Coordinates of C-alpha atoms in Angstrom, one line a residue:
M235 CA 24.4 -98.0 -72.0
A236 CA 21.1 -98.9 -70.2
L237 CA 19.5 -96.3 -72.2
V238 CA 16.4 -97.9 -73.1
E239 CA 15.6 -99.2 -69.8
A240 CA 15.8 -95.9 -68.0
L241 CA 13.8 -94.2 -70.5
A242 CA 11.0 -96.7 -70.5
L243 CA 10.6 -95.8 -67.2
A244 CA 11.0 -92.1 -67.1
L245 CA 8.8 -91.1 -69.9
M246 CA 5.5 -92.8 -68.7
L247 CA 4.0 -89.1 -68.3
Q248 CA 3.9 -89.0 -71.9
K249 CA 1.8 -91.5 -72.7
P250 CA -1.8 -90.7 -74.0
A251 CA -4.6 -91.2 -71.5
A252 CA -6.2 -94.5 -71.8
E253 CA -9.9 -92.9 -72.0
A254 CA -8.8 -91.4 -74.9
P255 CA -10.5 -92.1 -78.3
Q256 CA -7.9 -94.7 -80.4
V257 CA -7.7 -92.7 -83.5
P258 CA -4.6 -93.9 -86.0
P259 CA -1.5 -92.5 -84.6
T260 CA -0.4 -90.7 -87.7
E261 CA -3.8 -88.8 -87.6
Q262 CA -3.3 -88.3 -83.8
M263 CA 0.1 -86.6 -84.5
M264 CA -1.4 -84.3 -87.5
Q265 CA -4.1 -83.5 -84.6
E266 CA -1.5 -82.8 -81.9
A267 CA 0.7 -80.6 -84.2
A268 CA -2.1 -78.5 -85.2
R269 CA -2.5 -77.9 -81.5
M270 CA 0.8 -77.1 -80.9
T271 CA 0.6 -74.6 -83.9
E272 CA 0.0 -71.5 -81.9
H273 CA 2.8 -72.5 -79.2
A274 CA 5.5 -72.6 -81.9
Q275 CA 6.3 -69.3 -82.9
S276 CA 9.8 -70.0 -84.7
P277 CA 9.5 -70.9 -88.8
F278 CA 11.7 -73.8 -87.3
A279 CA 9.4 -75.3 -85.4
R280 CA 6.5 -74.6 -87.5
S281 CA 8.6 -76.5 -90.0
L282 CA 8.7 -79.3 -88.0
L283 CA 4.9 -79.5 -87.2
K284 CA 4.1 -79.2 -90.9
G285 CA 6.4 -82.4 -91.4
F286 CA 3.9 -84.4 -89.3
G287 CA 1.6 -83.8 -92.3
C288 CA 2.9 -86.2 -94.2
L289 CA 3.5 -89.3 -92.0
R290 CA 1.9 -92.4 -93.1
P291 CA 1.1 -95.6 -91.5
A292 CA 3.8 -98.2 -91.3
G293 CA 1.8 -101.0 -91.2
P294 CA 2.4 -104.3 -89.0
V295 CA 6.0 -105.0 -88.4
V296 CA 7.2 -108.4 -86.9
V297 CA 10.1 -108.5 -84.8
Y298 CA 11.4 -111.3 -82.7
Y299 CA 12.3 -109.9 -78.9
N300 CA 14.0 -111.8 -76.0
K301 CA 12.6 -109.7 -72.8
T302 CA 15.8 -111.0 -70.7
T303 CA 18.5 -109.9 -72.8
R304 CA 16.6 -107.2 -74.8
D305 CA 17.8 -108.3 -78.0
A306 CA 15.9 -108.3 -81.1
L307 CA 16.0 -110.2 -84.7
S308 CA 14.1 -109.5 -87.8
P309 CA 12.0 -112.5 -89.1
D310 CA 14.6 -113.2 -91.8
A311 CA 17.5 -113.3 -89.1
A312 CA 15.1 -115.6 -86.8
A313 CA 14.7 -117.9 -89.8
K314 CA 18.2 -118.7 -89.9
M315 CA 18.7 -120.0 -86.4
T316 CA 18.0 -123.1 -84.6
E317 CA 15.1 -123.7 -82.4
A318 CA 17.7 -123.6 -79.7
Q319 CA 19.3 -120.3 -80.0
L320 CA 15.6 -118.8 -80.7
S321 CA 14.8 -120.1 -76.8
G322 CA 13.6 -117.1 -75.1
Y323 CA 12.6 -115.0 -78.2
E324 CA 8.8 -114.2 -78.8
K325 CA 7.2 -113.1 -81.6
K326 CA 6.0 -110.0 -81.8
D327 CA 3.6 -108.3 -84.2
L328 CA 4.1 -104.2 -83.6
D329 CA 1.1 -101.6 -84.7
D330 CA 1.5 -98.6 -86.1
H331 CA 0.9 -97.1 -82.3
F332 CA 4.2 -98.7 -81.0
Y333 CA 6.0 -97.9 -84.4
Y334 CA 5.3 -93.9 -84.0
F335 CA 5.0 -93.9 -80.0
T336 CA 7.2 -97.1 -79.1
R337 CA 7.8 -96.5 -75.0
Y338 CA 7.9 -93.2 -74.6
G339 CA 4.8 -91.0 -76.1
T340 CA 4.1 -88.5 -78.7
P341 CA 7.0 -87.6 -81.1
V342 CA 5.4 -84.1 -81.3
A343 CA 6.3 -83.1 -78.0
F344 CA 10.0 -82.6 -80.0
V345 CA 8.4 -79.0 -80.8
R346 CA 9.3 -77.5 -77.7
P347 CA 13.2 -78.0 -77.7
V348 CA 12.9 -77.1 -81.6
E349 CA 11.1 -73.9 -81.0
L350 CA 13.8 -72.9 -78.6
L351 CA 16.6 -73.5 -80.9
G352 CA 13.9 -71.3 -83.4
Q353 CA 14.3 -68.5 -80.7
A354 CA 18.4 -69.2 -80.7
G355 CA 18.8 -68.5 -84.1
V356 CA 17.9 -71.7 -86.2
T357 CA 16.1 -70.5 -89.0
H358 CA 14.2 -73.4 -90.6
A359 CA 14.9 -77.0 -92.0
D360 CA 15.8 -76.9 -95.2
G361 CA 19.2 -78.7 -95.7
L362 CA 19.8 -78.5 -91.6
K363 CA 21.9 -81.1 -90.4
L364 CA 20.6 -82.7 -87.0
V365 CA 21.6 -85.2 -84.7
D366 CA 18.8 -86.6 -82.0
F367 CA 20.8 -88.3 -79.4
G368 CA 18.8 -91.3 -78.1
F369 CA 16.0 -90.4 -80.7
G370 CA 13.4 -93.0 -79.2
S371 CA 11.2 -92.9 -82.1
I372 CA 11.2 -92.0 -85.8
G373 CA 8.1 -89.7 -85.5
Q374 CA 10.1 -86.4 -85.2
L375 CA 12.9 -87.3 -87.3
R376 CA 10.6 -88.7 -90.4
A377 CA 8.9 -85.1 -89.8
L378 CA 12.1 -82.9 -90.0
A379 CA 13.4 -84.8 -92.9
G380 CA 9.9 -84.5 -94.5
A381 CA 10.6 -80.7 -93.9
G382 CA 13.8 -80.9 -95.8
A383 CA 16.4 -81.7 -92.8
K384 CA 19.3 -84.3 -93.1
V385 CA 19.0 -86.0 -89.8
T386 CA 20.8 -88.7 -87.8
G387 CA 19.3 -90.5 -85.1
I388 CA 21.5 -92.5 -82.4
E389 CA 20.2 -95.2 -80.3
V390 CA 21.1 -98.5 -78.1
D391 CA 18.1 -100.2 -78.7
P392 CA 18.0 -103.4 -80.5
L393 CA 14.3 -103.4 -81.2
L394 CA 14.1 -100.1 -83.0
R395 CA 17.5 -101.3 -85.4
V396 CA 15.2 -104.0 -86.4
M397 CA 11.7 -102.0 -86.4
Y398 CA 13.4 -99.0 -88.2
A399 CA 15.4 -101.1 -90.4
K400 CA 13.9 -99.5 -94.0
E401 CA 13.4 -95.8 -92.7
T402 CA 16.9 -94.5 -93.6
G403 CA 17.6 -92.7 -97.0
V404 CA 16.3 -90.1 -98.6
V405 CA 12.7 -89.0 -97.2
K406 CA 10.5 -87.1 -100.1
R407 CA 9.5 -83.4 -99.1
C408 CA 6.4 -83.3 -97.5
S409 CA 3.9 -81.3 -99.4
A410 CA 2.6 -79.3 -96.3
A411 CA 6.4 -77.9 -96.0
G412 CA 5.8 -75.8 -99.3
P413 CA 8.6 -76.3 -101.8
G414 CA 12.0 -77.1 -101.2
P415 CA 14.5 -79.8 -101.0
D416 CA 14.3 -83.5 -99.9
G417 CA 15.5 -84.9 -96.6
S418 CA 17.5 -87.7 -95.4
I419 CA 17.5 -89.8 -92.2
D420 CA 20.2 -91.7 -91.0
L421 CA 20.5 -94.2 -88.0
A422 CA 23.3 -94.8 -86.0
Y423 CA 22.9 -98.1 -83.3
G424 CA 25.7 -97.9 -80.9
Q425 CA 27.5 -96.1 -78.0
F426 CA 28.4 -92.5 -79.4
P427 CA 31.3 -91.4 -78.7
K428 CA 32.9 -94.4 -77.0
D429 CA 32.5 -96.7 -80.3
P430 CA 34.8 -95.2 -82.9
A431 CA 32.7 -96.4 -86.2
I432 CA 29.5 -94.8 -84.5
V433 CA 31.6 -91.4 -84.5
K434 CA 32.7 -92.5 -87.9
Q435 CA 29.1 -92.8 -88.7
V436 CA 27.8 -90.0 -87.3
G437 CA 30.2 -87.8 -88.7
S438 CA 30.5 -83.8 -88.9
G439 CA 29.0 -80.7 -89.9
Y440 CA 26.0 -80.7 -88.0
D441 CA 23.8 -77.4 -87.2
V442 CA 22.4 -79.1 -84.5
F443 CA 22.9 -81.9 -81.8
V444 CA 20.1 -82.5 -79.3
S445 CA 19.6 -84.8 -76.6
K446 CA 15.6 -84.9 -75.3
N447 CA 14.7 -86.9 -72.1
T448 CA 18.4 -88.8 -72.1
L449 CA 20.8 -86.6 -71.1
K450 CA 19.9 -86.0 -67.4
R451 CA 21.8 -85.5 -64.2
G452 CA 20.1 -87.9 -62.8
Y453 CA 21.0 -90.8 -65.3
I454 CA 24.8 -89.8 -65.7
H455 CA 25.5 -88.7 -62.2
P456 CA 22.6 -89.9 -59.6
E457 CA 22.9 -88.6 -56.4
R458 CA 21.7 -92.1 -54.6
E459 CA 22.6 -95.4 -55.3
V460 CA 20.1 -97.1 -57.7
D461 CA 19.9 -99.9 -60.2
P462 CA 22.4 -99.6 -62.9
R463 CA 19.8 -100.5 -65.6
M464 CA 17.8 -97.4 -64.4
L465 CA 21.0 -95.2 -65.6
V466 CA 22.4 -94.0 -68.9
H467 CA 26.1 -95.4 -69.4
L468 CA 27.9 -93.4 -71.7
D469 CA 31.0 -95.3 -70.5
V470 CA 33.0 -92.1 -71.3
D471 CA 33.9 -89.3 -68.9
D472 CA 32.3 -85.9 -69.3
G473 CA 34.8 -84.0 -70.9
T474 CA 35.1 -86.6 -73.8
F475 CA 31.3 -86.7 -74.4
V476 CA 30.9 -83.0 -74.9
R477 CA 34.2 -82.6 -76.8
A478 CA 33.0 -85.3 -79.3
V479 CA 29.6 -83.0 -79.7
Y480 CA 31.6 -80.3 -80.3
D481 CA 33.3 -81.9 -82.8
A482 CA 30.4 -83.1 -84.7
L483 CA 29.4 -79.6 -84.7
K484 CA 30.3 -76.8 -87.5
P485 CA 30.9 -73.7 -86.2
G486 CA 27.7 -71.7 -85.0
G487 CA 26.2 -75.3 -84.2
F488 CA 24.2 -75.5 -81.2
F489 CA 24.1 -78.2 -78.4
M490 CA 21.0 -78.6 -77.0
I491 CA 19.8 -80.8 -73.7
Y492 CA 15.9 -80.6 -73.1
N493 CA 14.4 -82.8 -70.4
L494 CA 10.8 -83.2 -69.0
C495 CA 10.7 -84.5 -65.7
P496 CA 8.4 -85.4 -62.7
A497 CA 8.8 -84.0 -59.4
P498 CA 12.1 -84.8 -57.7
S499 CA 12.2 -87.5 -54.9
K500 CA 11.7 -86.4 -51.6
P501 CA 14.0 -87.7 -49.0
D502 CA 11.7 -90.3 -47.7
E503 CA 10.6 -91.7 -51.4
P504 CA 12.8 -94.2 -53.5
Y505 CA 15.1 -92.2 -55.7
K506 CA 13.8 -91.2 -59.3
P507 CA 16.9 -90.9 -61.6
W508 CA 14.5 -89.6 -64.1
G509 CA 13.5 -86.9 -61.8
D510 CA 16.7 -84.9 -62.1
G511 CA 16.6 -83.1 -65.6
R512 CA 19.6 -80.6 -65.0
S513 CA 22.6 -81.0 -67.2
P514 CA 24.7 -83.8 -66.4
F515 CA 27.5 -81.8 -67.7
S516 CA 28.7 -78.5 -65.8
R517 CA 29.6 -75.1 -67.2
E518 CA 33.5 -75.6 -66.7
T519 CA 32.8 -78.6 -68.8
F520 CA 31.0 -76.9 -71.8
E521 CA 33.6 -74.3 -71.6
K522 CA 36.8 -76.4 -71.7
A523 CA 35.6 -78.0 -74.9
G524 CA 35.2 -75.0 -76.3
F525 CA 31.4 -74.2 -76.3
K526 CA 30.0 -70.8 -75.4
V527 CA 27.1 -71.5 -73.0
L528 CA 24.1 -69.8 -73.5
A529 CA 21.8 -71.2 -71.0
I530 CA 22.3 -73.9 -68.3
D531 CA 19.4 -75.7 -66.3
V532 CA 17.0 -72.6 -67.2
D533 CA 13.5 -73.9 -66.1
D534 CA 11.1 -74.4 -68.8
T535 CA 8.2 -75.5 -66.6
D536 CA 5.2 -73.1 -68.1
A537 CA 5.8 -73.9 -71.5
A538 CA 6.2 -77.5 -70.8
R539 CA 2.9 -77.6 -69.3
T540 CA 1.6 -75.4 -71.8
M541 CA 2.7 -78.0 -74.4
G542 CA 1.3 -81.0 -71.7
Q543 CA -2.1 -79.6 -71.9
A544 CA -2.2 -78.9 -75.6
L545 CA -1.1 -82.6 -76.0
G546 CA -3.5 -83.9 -73.4
W547 CA -1.8 -85.2 -70.9
A548 CA -3.8 -83.3 -68.1
E549 CA -6.2 -86.5 -68.7
S550 CA -3.6 -88.8 -67.3
M551 CA -1.8 -86.6 -65.0
D552 CA -1.6 -83.6 -62.7
L553 CA 0.4 -81.1 -64.8
T554 CA 1.4 -78.7 -61.6
K555 CA 2.7 -81.7 -59.4
D556 CA 4.2 -83.9 -62.2
L557 CA 5.5 -82.1 -65.0
F558 CA 8.5 -79.8 -65.2
G559 CA 11.2 -78.8 -67.6
T560 CA 14.5 -77.6 -68.3
Y561 CA 17.1 -77.0 -70.5
T562 CA 20.7 -76.6 -71.6
L563 CA 22.0 -74.7 -74.7
A564 CA 25.6 -74.2 -75.6
Q565 CA 26.8 -73.0 -79.0
K566 CA 30.0 -73.7 -80.7
P567 CA 31.5 -70.6 -81.6

C-alpha cells in the first residue's frame, strides 16, 4: 500500500504558511482549535477541540530513516545492526513540529468530519470507540483520547511506527474536557483488512470508522494511468474492504469518508489522483455490505474553505481555486 507516498504529495495544501510566526506546535493547535470553535456546533466536535488543550511537547525523537526503502529504525534497533546493514539509513532528529504535523498539516482539520458525525448523531467522545484509517499524525488521536475516546489508528508508515512507539495505552483525561473517563490509543501498522493480524488487532464494536484524505477515488480507482507510488493500494476488492469496515462497527456505527482536494486535473494537465476526492466505493457496494447510505459524494466545499480560512491556509493558497471538500457517510443498521 503506497499510502504514505500518495498522501505526502496530496496534502501540501495543509502546510502552514511559510511566513507564519513559528510558535510551538502545541500552542499553534490550541490557537487553531479556539478559532474553529465557532464552526463546531456539535458537542462531539467541541469535545475534540477541547482535547487539543492538553497536548504537550514530545521532545526530540531520533530515528534512522532510509529514503530509498522508506524504512525506519529506532536508535535501539539501529545499535544492533552492522555498518553494512545500516547502509542507506540516515539519522534524523525530529522536532515537535514534525511529531504533530508530520507531512500532512495540522491535526485540527480533523474537526470537520467530526462535526459532520456530530450532526449525524454521535453525541460525545466519552467512551466512544473510533478508528482513524490512515491517521498520518498522532494529534487528533491524542486529542480525542484526552476527551475520553478509545481510538485506534491504522497506518503503513514505518516512520510513524518508530516515532509513535510510546503513544499507545491509557491517555489521561484532559482537564479542559471536564469530568469524565480517561481515553486510550492503540496503533495498528499494516494492511487492513488484507492482513488478518491487523484485523484481529483492530477488533470490532466501533462507533465510528473514519478516513480523512486517504480513501479517495483518485487514489483507489484513478481515471488515468499514473505512477503506482502515488496511489493507495488496498490489495483487496472494494466489497471486501467495505465489508471489513461493516464488521468492525457495532450496530448504529458510522463509516465516514472525508476528503479535501485541490482542483481536479484538466484534460491537458498531468493527472493528480489526489484531486478526485469522491468515494472510491459505489452506493451499491455499501448497500451490498449491509450499510445504509446517508450521504454519498456530498459537496462540502463551503465548509472546507471556511475551515481553511480559520486555520490560515489562505496565506499560502487560493482557497477558491485550490480547496474543495466532499464526504460520504454510511451507517450500519
